[in-house]
XYZ file of C-alpha atoms in Angstrom:
671
model
C 93.175 106.212 104.990
C 90.202 104.204 105.677
C 86.921 106.420 106.053
C 85.278 107.302 109.321
C 83.509 104.641 110.805
C 79.900 105.331 110.266
C 77.292 105.722 113.203
C 76.443 102.399 114.800
C 75.163 100.830 117.726
C 77.809 99.470 120.360
C 79.274 95.996 119.212
C 77.368 93.272 121.704
C 80.177 91.648 123.362
C 79.478 87.886 124.496
C 81.648 85.304 126.591
C 82.018 82.338 125.043
C 80.382 79.369 127.226
C 80.121 76.304 125.012
C 83.033 74.028 126.595
C 84.053 73.564 122.913
C 85.320 76.898 122.267
C 87.595 76.884 125.602
C 91.311 77.027 124.124
C 92.579 77.886 127.552
C 92.857 76.701 130.890
C 94.757 77.277 134.307
C 94.660 74.647 137.255
C 96.344 73.145 139.400
C 99.883 74.817 138.573
C 99.357 74.277 134.511
C 98.727 76.202 131.598
C 96.888 74.466 128.908
C 95.683 74.938 125.744
C 93.190 72.043 124.002
C 94.373 69.670 127.390
C 98.191 69.910 126.560
C 100.363 71.470 129.013
C 101.969 74.383 127.862
C 103.270 75.713 131.163
C 103.798 74.047 134.219
C 104.870 75.109 137.781
C 102.919 77.973 137.251
C 102.794 80.124 140.533
C 99.435 80.576 142.129
C 99.372 84.408 141.654
C 99.402 83.975 138.188
C 95.964 84.483 136.596
C 94.491 83.874 133.471
C 91.033 85.671 132.033
C 89.305 85.318 128.620
C 89.500 88.037 126.137
C 86.278 89.918 126.612
C 85.622 88.318 129.997
C 85.502 92.030 131.776
C 84.409 95.374 131.082
C 86.022 97.373 128.732
C 85.736 101.047 127.243
C 84.563 100.528 123.816
C 87.339 101.261 120.977
C 87.508 102.987 118.073
C 88.263 100.368 115.864
C 86.275 99.862 112.621
C 83.310 98.006 112.993
C 84.920 95.057 110.737
C 87.615 95.014 112.669
C 85.904 94.567 116.273
C 83.519 92.003 114.483
C 86.439 89.791 113.122
C 88.154 90.290 116.913
C 85.072 89.069 118.304
C 84.721 86.230 116.208
C 88.188 84.708 117.171
C 88.036 86.051 121.073
C 87.687 82.506 122.315
C 91.163 81.901 120.895
C 92.731 84.370 123.314
C 93.021 85.415 126.873
C 94.868 87.624 129.388
C 97.356 86.464 132.084
C 97.954 88.723 134.930
C 99.975 88.209 138.377
C 99.376 89.737 141.949
C 101.684 90.881 144.668
C 101.508 92.108 148.183
C 103.782 95.012 147.620
C 103.467 97.611 145.307
C 106.908 98.260 143.292
C 108.088 100.461 140.206
C 109.685 96.745 138.846
C 108.217 93.605 139.310
C 109.151 90.024 138.158
C 107.178 87.222 138.162
C 107.078 83.618 137.148
C 104.292 82.917 134.623
C 105.457 79.264 134.732
C 108.111 77.047 132.815
C 108.418 74.940 129.472
C 111.348 72.598 128.399
C 111.319 70.988 125.144
C 109.101 73.105 123.055
C 111.011 74.907 120.268
C 110.060 78.301 120.123
C 110.605 81.705 118.026
C 110.788 85.196 120.001
C 112.024 88.427 119.229
C 114.333 90.222 121.942
C 115.705 94.352 122.295
C 119.640 93.247 121.605
C 120.155 97.249 121.864
C 117.820 99.942 123.212
C 116.483 100.452 119.765
C 116.786 97.573 117.883
C 115.590 93.846 118.331
C 116.118 90.509 116.094
C 115.028 86.905 116.143
C 116.059 84.275 118.654
C 115.245 80.438 118.984
C 115.135 77.527 121.705
C 113.588 75.008 123.298
C 113.257 76.209 127.127
C 112.092 79.403 129.032
C 115.714 79.424 130.223
C 116.647 79.696 126.449
C 115.015 83.372 126.260
C 116.676 86.582 125.630
C 116.403 89.704 127.766
C 113.544 92.220 126.884
C 112.166 89.366 124.599
C 108.860 91.140 123.381
C 107.017 87.871 122.274
C 107.283 84.258 122.043
C 105.766 81.970 119.272
C 105.615 78.767 120.451
C 105.593 75.390 118.496
C 101.992 73.160 119.624
C 102.680 70.350 117.337
C 99.960 68.151 119.628
C 97.210 70.237 118.187
C 98.800 71.408 114.884
C 98.908 75.013 116.188
C 101.044 77.679 117.402
C 100.539 79.631 121.046
C 101.671 83.205 121.106
C 102.469 85.215 124.502
C 102.690 88.929 124.070
C 103.798 91.200 127.206
C 101.792 94.324 127.039
C 101.106 97.405 128.593
C 98.910 97.363 131.830
C 98.161 100.724 133.229
C 101.146 102.790 133.745
C 103.400 99.926 133.518
C 104.996 98.075 130.216
C 106.060 94.589 130.207
C 108.844 92.377 128.703
C 109.815 88.258 129.172
C 112.654 87.389 130.700
C 114.670 84.113 130.884
C 114.421 82.019 134.540
C 116.166 79.411 135.884
C 115.010 75.708 135.073
C 113.014 76.391 132.060
C 110.731 79.370 133.857
C 109.290 82.087 131.466
C 109.701 85.603 133.591
C 107.774 88.629 132.815
C 109.137 92.026 134.140
C 106.690 95.000 134.622
C 108.187 98.451 134.876
C 107.255 101.851 134.888
C 110.405 103.927 134.468
C 109.864 105.852 137.733
C 109.926 104.768 141.398
C 107.171 107.483 141.941
C 104.666 104.827 139.781
C 104.324 101.593 141.399
C 101.609 98.866 141.282
C 101.449 95.311 142.831
C 98.309 93.974 140.247
C 98.040 92.887 137.158
C 95.023 91.223 135.186
C 96.531 91.663 131.877
C 99.780 92.095 131.605
C 100.542 89.359 128.432
C 98.225 88.123 125.928
C 97.751 84.490 124.987
C 96.564 83.565 121.730
C 96.086 80.289 119.705
C 96.108 79.596 115.990
C 96.850 76.953 113.121
C 98.612 79.521 111.236
C 102.141 80.996 112.533
C 101.762 84.277 109.720
C 97.951 84.566 110.983
C 98.415 84.403 114.562
C 100.599 87.603 114.255
C 97.473 89.435 112.715
C 94.782 87.969 114.861
C 96.837 88.593 118.343
C 97.680 92.139 117.704
C 93.932 92.719 116.520
C 93.019 91.614 119.327
C 95.564 93.923 121.237
C 94.597 96.931 119.260
C 90.890 96.363 120.556
C 91.920 95.674 124.085
C 94.541 98.422 124.547
C 92.949 101.129 122.162
C 96.202 103.065 121.963
C 97.411 102.199 118.085
C 95.865 101.177 115.009
C 96.715 98.550 112.724
C 98.206 98.851 109.303
C 95.636 98.386 107.690
C 93.476 101.224 109.274
C 96.083 103.774 108.106
C 97.563 105.525 104.754
C 101.638 105.016 104.387
C 103.517 107.392 102.872
C 103.356 108.150 99.500
C 107.202 106.989 98.686
C 106.499 103.103 99.311
C 105.987 102.735 95.558
C 109.034 105.171 94.462
C 112.965 104.861 94.314
C 114.975 107.468 96.409
C 118.742 108.293 97.928
C 119.443 108.984 101.306
C 122.779 111.202 102.033
C 124.100 109.532 105.280
C 126.783 107.215 103.820
C 127.970 109.380 101.185
C 128.243 112.658 103.759
C 127.832 111.498 107.185
C 127.850 115.257 109.220
C 129.272 117.005 106.300
C 126.381 117.127 104.178
C 125.644 120.544 102.471
C 123.548 121.753 99.489
C 126.255 121.613 96.705
C 126.739 117.544 97.383
C 123.379 116.817 97.562
C 122.558 118.457 94.466
C 124.915 116.529 92.543
C 124.120 113.346 94.172
C 120.906 113.757 92.852
C 122.308 114.826 89.481
C 124.272 111.879 89.366
C 120.860 109.677 89.265
C 119.147 111.617 86.910
C 122.352 111.282 84.297
C 122.558 107.348 85.264
C 119.214 106.959 84.142
C 117.371 105.963 87.592
C 115.768 109.176 88.685
C 115.084 109.158 92.439
C 111.393 110.454 93.785
C 112.452 110.796 97.161
C 115.409 112.208 98.794
C 116.543 111.983 102.595
C 118.683 114.717 103.801
C 120.172 112.846 106.749
C 121.484 114.126 109.990
C 123.940 117.207 109.468
C 121.432 119.759 108.585
C 120.059 120.812 111.504
C 121.413 123.845 113.962
C 123.507 121.882 116.775
C 126.294 122.897 118.632
C 127.628 121.623 122.513
C 127.197 123.153 125.981
C 129.853 125.491 126.934
C 129.812 126.559 123.086
C 128.660 129.889 122.113
C 124.732 129.280 122.557
C 124.017 130.816 119.043
C 126.682 129.553 116.861
C 126.499 126.090 114.969
C 129.116 123.275 116.248
C 131.693 123.424 113.427
C 133.790 120.424 111.351
C 131.642 117.375 112.445
C 131.810 114.343 110.424
C 130.872 111.447 112.423
C 127.821 110.479 114.254
C 129.347 109.654 117.538
C 131.223 113.329 117.894
C 127.622 115.034 118.155
C 125.876 112.934 120.329
C 126.125 115.527 123.179
C 125.137 118.104 121.299
C 121.979 120.150 121.384
C 119.465 121.611 119.051
C 119.919 125.465 119.586
C 117.437 126.688 116.523
C 114.555 124.893 115.032
C 115.916 126.008 111.740
C 118.115 124.576 109.275
C 122.111 124.888 110.074
C 124.308 127.772 108.773
C 125.350 125.777 105.535
C 122.016 125.351 104.837
C 120.575 128.721 105.576
C 123.169 130.413 103.568
C 122.229 128.429 100.203
C 121.423 131.217 97.915
C 118.713 130.604 95.518
C 119.449 129.995 92.053
C 123.421 128.870 92.838
C 122.786 125.625 91.147
C 120.258 126.350 88.181
C 122.867 128.252 86.237
C 124.845 126.841 83.241
C 127.891 126.309 85.114
C 126.525 125.431 88.742
C 129.435 125.206 91.358
C 131.636 121.988 91.460
C 131.545 119.047 93.687
C 134.176 117.007 94.454
C 133.101 114.202 95.590
C 136.382 112.702 97.130
C 136.377 115.542 99.721
C 133.954 113.444 102.044
C 135.558 110.440 101.779
C 139.025 112.398 102.711
C 137.095 114.203 105.556
C 135.511 110.859 106.870
C 138.867 109.085 106.718
C 140.351 111.730 108.728
C 137.544 112.172 110.821
C 137.843 107.865 111.721
C 141.881 108.544 112.221
C 141.139 111.129 115.014
C 138.389 108.937 116.618
C 140.867 105.995 116.829
C 143.655 108.567 118.527
C 140.348 109.621 120.891
C 140.124 105.729 121.507
C 143.656 105.079 122.018
C 143.882 107.913 124.531
C 140.991 106.624 126.668
C 142.131 103.078 126.860
C 145.852 104.522 128.018
C 144.095 106.263 130.899
C 141.969 103.216 131.858
C 145.567 101.368 131.764
C 147.134 103.619 134.370
C 148.920 105.457 131.723
C 150.187 109.120 133.083
C 152.036 110.019 130.347
C 149.698 111.010 127.401
C 151.871 113.801 125.499
C 152.256 111.277 122.343
C 148.329 110.559 122.421
C 147.365 114.127 122.920
C 149.983 115.384 120.164
C 148.320 112.766 117.802
C 145.033 113.782 118.927
C 145.543 117.536 118.257
C 147.576 116.446 114.721
C 144.841 115.018 113.341
C 142.561 117.887 114.721
C 144.242 120.549 112.854
C 144.655 118.307 109.334
C 140.808 118.092 109.567
C 140.589 121.825 110.245
C 142.763 122.618 107.032
C 140.621 120.089 105.034
C 137.503 122.395 106.575
C 138.872 125.499 105.705
C 137.267 127.298 102.621
C 134.505 124.873 102.387
C 130.213 125.027 102.638
C 130.795 128.550 100.740
C 130.530 127.563 97.150
C 126.826 128.154 96.834
C 126.160 131.161 99.683
C 127.242 134.431 99.848
C 127.738 134.612 103.179
C 125.434 135.297 105.919
C 121.371 135.485 104.533
C 120.317 137.301 107.962
C 122.315 140.239 106.843
C 121.039 140.477 103.398
C 118.382 142.843 102.342
C 116.995 140.089 99.567
C 113.600 138.142 100.476
C 114.100 135.558 103.297
C 112.693 132.939 100.499
C 115.787 133.794 98.219
C 117.905 131.991 100.932
C 118.123 128.726 103.011
C 116.329 125.128 102.714
C 112.855 127.161 101.290
C 115.147 128.186 98.212
C 117.064 124.748 98.128
C 114.207 122.750 97.653
C 112.477 124.921 95.462
C 115.657 124.534 93.193
C 115.859 121.041 93.489
C 112.106 120.209 92.424
C 112.897 123.081 89.278
C 115.733 121.325 88.319
C 114.459 117.471 89.007
C 110.734 117.292 88.196
C 110.291 113.813 89.398
C 111.648 114.455 92.766
C 108.346 114.614 94.907
C 109.570 114.025 98.094
C 112.221 115.844 100.485
C 112.528 114.171 103.667
C 114.903 115.707 106.650
C 115.955 113.971 109.771
C 115.674 114.478 113.501
C 115.848 112.729 116.857
C 113.199 112.267 118.756
C 114.013 114.876 121.276
C 115.188 117.044 118.668
C 119.278 116.064 118.150
C 120.751 113.238 120.099
C 121.049 115.392 123.053
C 117.817 116.825 123.000
C 117.188 120.811 123.013
C 119.282 123.212 124.617
C 118.179 124.975 127.300
C 117.274 128.719 126.741
C 118.113 128.538 123.315
C 114.416 128.492 122.030
C 110.997 129.384 123.043
C 110.674 125.913 124.487
C 111.152 124.846 128.299
C 113.754 122.027 128.155
C 115.642 120.829 130.883
C 118.910 118.740 130.824
C 117.771 115.414 132.174
C 120.541 112.347 133.487
C 119.739 109.252 131.827
C 119.075 106.039 133.293
C 118.878 102.729 131.625
C 116.122 100.226 133.188
C 117.105 96.637 134.242
C 116.217 94.759 131.386
C 118.962 96.643 129.260
C 121.912 94.962 131.330
C 124.067 92.828 129.320
C 122.713 94.004 125.867
C 125.167 94.711 123.144
C 127.349 98.018 123.430
C 126.026 100.804 121.554
C 127.911 104.393 121.264
C 124.595 106.049 120.498
C 123.628 104.904 124.312
C 127.267 105.430 126.045
C 126.981 109.111 124.489
C 123.488 110.148 125.738
C 124.117 108.369 129.118
C 127.284 110.979 129.013
C 125.522 114.361 128.227
C 121.731 113.735 129.093
C 119.128 114.917 127.288
C 117.774 118.269 126.947
C 114.470 117.197 127.584
C 111.492 119.649 126.216
C 108.909 119.493 128.758
C 105.983 117.142 128.178
C 103.151 119.432 128.438
C 105.207 121.042 125.446
C 105.554 118.392 123.119
C 102.943 119.416 120.900
C 104.112 122.615 120.406
C 107.860 121.480 119.997
C 106.938 119.317 116.787
C 104.289 121.802 115.394
C 106.835 124.602 115.572
C 109.507 122.220 113.956
C 107.238 120.692 111.419
C 105.257 123.426 110.431
C 108.495 125.451 109.758
C 109.815 122.631 107.691
C 106.475 122.169 105.589
C 106.415 126.195 104.857
C 109.918 125.264 103.147
C 109.273 122.820 101.293
C 110.112 119.207 103.212
C 107.243 116.858 103.053
C 108.612 114.254 105.707
C 110.822 113.440 108.435
C 112.579 110.255 109.363
C 112.614 110.127 113.370
C 115.324 108.345 115.106
C 115.980 107.746 118.764
C 112.481 106.644 119.403
C 113.302 105.145 122.780
C 115.550 107.535 124.510
C 112.712 108.585 126.585
C 112.586 105.635 128.776
C 115.807 107.246 129.701
C 114.422 110.054 131.482
C 110.914 109.120 132.688
C 111.559 109.357 136.454
C 110.359 112.904 137.279
C 107.145 112.477 134.506
C 105.122 109.759 135.208
C 107.364 106.972 134.083
C 107.873 105.441 130.433
C 104.158 105.048 129.680
C 103.061 108.313 130.786
C 106.109 110.523 128.955
C 105.910 108.397 126.061
C 102.090 109.105 125.524
C 102.757 113.003 125.757
C 105.303 112.553 123.140
C 103.572 110.498 120.562
C 100.531 112.451 120.791
C 102.316 116.185 120.212
C 103.937 114.213 117.239
C 101.221 112.486 115.616
C 99.321 115.400 116.028
C 102.087 117.187 114.148
C 102.154 114.648 111.449
C 98.473 114.845 110.730
C 98.719 118.727 110.859
C 101.943 119.455 109.071
C 103.162 116.477 106.733
C 99.847 115.369 105.096
C 99.217 112.653 108.149
C 101.413 110.089 106.835
C 105.030 111.622 106.082
C 107.216 110.302 108.757
C 109.666 106.997 108.780
C 109.868 106.273 112.576
C 113.500 104.232 113.622
C 115.054 102.843 116.429
C 111.764 102.373 117.615
C 111.565 98.430 117.876
C 110.363 97.650 121.235
C 106.829 97.338 122.234
C 106.206 100.837 123.926
C 106.629 102.446 120.589
C 104.097 100.155 118.742
C 101.227 99.901 121.415
C 101.614 103.694 122.300
C 103.068 105.682 119.330
C 101.436 104.144 116.213
C 97.945 105.700 115.823
C 99.154 108.024 113.049
C 102.229 106.826 112.534
C 102.707 104.045 109.615
C 105.776 103.176 108.469
C 108.963 102.474 110.092
C 112.228 100.487 110.162
C 112.310 96.645 110.770
C 116.247 96.286 110.952
C 119.449 97.786 112.801
C 121.417 100.172 110.578
C 122.717 98.860 107.054
C 124.902 95.906 108.096
C 126.719 93.335 106.060
C 124.294 90.556 104.027
C 122.674 88.430 105.888
C 122.416 90.001 109.644
C 120.206 92.849 108.013
C 117.810 90.831 106.086
C 117.515 88.354 109.023
C 116.387 91.409 111.418
C 113.996 92.794 108.759
C 112.456 89.475 107.905
C 111.691 88.499 111.293
C 110.721 91.907 112.537
C 107.980 92.063 110.059
C 106.007 89.178 111.332
C 104.900 91.421 113.719
C 105.546 95.235 113.402
C 104.054 94.538 109.730
C 100.738 94.413 111.680
C 101.103 97.757 112.560
C 103.431 99.857 110.251
C 104.873 99.368 106.625
C 108.215 97.259 107.368
C 111.001 99.921 106.089
C 113.937 97.797 104.788
C 116.029 100.786 104.965
C 119.138 102.073 102.511
C 122.172 100.354 101.113
C 124.607 101.266 98.723
C 124.816 99.715 95.157
C 128.655 99.676 94.812
C 128.828 97.710 97.853
C 130.655 94.212 98.324
C 127.087 92.606 99.060
C 125.071 95.100 97.037
C 123.290 92.184 95.106
C 122.439 90.175 98.270
C 120.649 93.260 99.519
C 118.826 94.658 96.133
C 117.643 90.975 95.930
C 116.031 91.353 99.348
C 114.629 95.180 98.448
C 113.125 93.764 95.524
C 110.644 91.762 97.153
C 110.735 93.585 100.427
C 107.183 95.218 99.869
C 108.486 98.805 100.727
C 110.683 101.388 99.527
C 114.042 100.885 97.530
C 116.740 103.782 98.492
C 120.207 103.597 98.483
C 122.795 105.868 100.607
C 125.428 105.690 97.442
C 128.274 108.111 97.517
C 128.209 110.634 94.849
C 129.684 108.800 91.665
C 129.562 105.592 93.181
C 126.794 103.745 91.862
C 126.268 100.498 90.218
C 123.490 101.783 87.684
C 123.477 98.261 86.121
C 122.214 96.710 89.139
C 119.799 99.745 89.973
C 118.062 99.524 86.873
C 116.997 96.251 87.455
C 115.261 97.289 90.588
C 113.870 100.692 89.557
C 111.850 101.591 86.543
C 113.437 104.799 84.435
C 110.581 107.392 86.206
C 111.695 106.436 89.538
C 109.149 103.951 90.567
C 109.421 100.579 91.554
C 107.516 97.066 90.883
C 106.770 96.986 94.771
C 105.268 93.377 96.103
C 102.100 93.240 97.947
C 102.497 92.200 101.195
C 105.736 92.445 103.044
C 108.483 89.958 102.973
C 108.593 87.371 105.573
C 110.848 84.206 106.438
C 109.352 81.096 104.914
C 107.722 78.385 107.524
C 110.488 76.130 107.417
C 113.162 78.953 108.761
C 110.715 80.149 111.791
C 112.022 78.230 114.132
C 115.791 78.294 113.104
C 118.165 80.430 113.596
C 119.739 81.321 109.739
C 122.594 83.502 111.756
C 124.163 81.025 114.252
C 123.295 77.180 113.690
C 125.548 77.120 110.423
C 122.770 74.446 108.633
C 119.420 76.811 107.820
C 119.514 78.814 104.568
C 117.424 81.797 105.468
C 114.348 82.047 102.761
C 112.001 85.287 102.464
C 108.884 85.192 100.451
C 106.467 87.609 99.144
C 103.856 87.911 96.421
C 103.109 89.960 93.372
C 101.260 88.556 90.197
C 103.229 85.734 90.712
C 104.901 84.283 93.939
C 108.173 85.178 94.672
C 110.824 84.028 97.618
C 114.578 85.060 97.825
C 117.084 82.663 98.884
C 120.262 84.132 101.062
C 123.579 81.698 101.664
C 126.870 82.381 101.979
């Protein structure tokens, strides 16, 4: 963590008057850089102001950062626009461009973003987070970044005939505006990589609502190897499986230094079920996305773990085939339910055959679960006269560390709102309310997403914003007391669905991110959090004063697409958080592709192998025997010749990513 700034006189901010310093000009409907037009047909209601052209509240940035931003202030400025009638959602053209190649990042789902290229404003995608224009006339690049102005956030959209549209929205019909002086930031630089740092440094000073990565400490696991339980178990994760999974790695000569206990450890149930009991026999993620948190501690299968159960000479066995069988049967059930739903949509009235198949699969799944989860417990610890620390998550983490001496960190997963469906009203001391979900217009046409469908179906049990701090502190202080050192937080952008009655998406996000950040600082050593499903500018501009690490790709995909997401997203996200390239499976068909990219990604290396499903020969090329890794000094990025190309779709560009350590490293991906 950077030391606090010493007391010093206010930084003198001055406007550059020298015409030789004037990079941008907006006049007669043209927006130009060094005399060369970038945008034409700029509407008369669009304005441009140099970076330091107005009085602003001094930020809390380090003095060196302020001086750096001031020295480059003549290279940037803000676009705004003004309309007569206020609205909660305003769309305005910034002008048009054609015949100029660009690289951009856009949201293809609520929580995920990726790259896109083109040569016209009409080629942009909806929910574009930034666009980088190539300006060979001056051997430079110009970036346009939609930002937050007041209580409205913005994104770029495609327009007709080459126009670039900017959409400013609040997320609440009760929060409106008509005038923006700084709704998009524009910056010029001779270097396509340096421009990212320069531009986001300027925005850090201007907004003063987030911090750059250089100002924060990254989680301690950044230089280490770890294991995540998700692909090994999905929701069937339980103590014996976790134990045997860690032991597999140790015996294979690759010791995990951190462990992620993913989704499946929380106390959740469904509306209409007994409010005091956990939902039973859950396997796949989609089956529980309408469930809500009913307790703030671990679920029964972890709560009933008896301390010492796994430490004896003959610990309970674990059948690595069991999770695979459960997952296979659950997929069969899911397909049967989808077939029934399709039949209903097609007008079929006799559903007896479909229902019979569904019931058969459910019964078979119940039989497979029968007798499970009891091998390391003695029933209910709640009725036992033994000490509380002899049972549950505290006993389990203690036993893990007793057996596996190098296991430094144990993280658990949770959604931003608790469970996917939030917190069940009346189940905890917190005041939660089920809020219907509404997607913003900018998300129309994005990819279908099961998580979004399910969350909209069930709504979110939202803890009231004034209790967000209590919510996270209650959870994380408990987790810290039972040996958990960090959390992975998913679903960071669900708040934008439920902001109508809470001052809009910007104000609601501020409340939640402040509560989460305060808890991170107070309970999890300041850095024990990995953010996920957070790839939208709301999070980066509002949620990253404390949070310092997050995912830069979609969930683990087949070879090329995942690496494309990670490499291009790192260009901007890496200015603010440590890029996390996510887990992979060492025995997967595409494992070597993923291993190569993780070797130079600049972040931690972790896998989600099933118990017994490992390629130790491959892992030993990435990981030292003590569980540390030879991490690169930077974060991996696409090479310059890939910046304005589309390796995924153009069928001719080979993705190349680079990093450096004591030697320069690059990785080539080609099908």
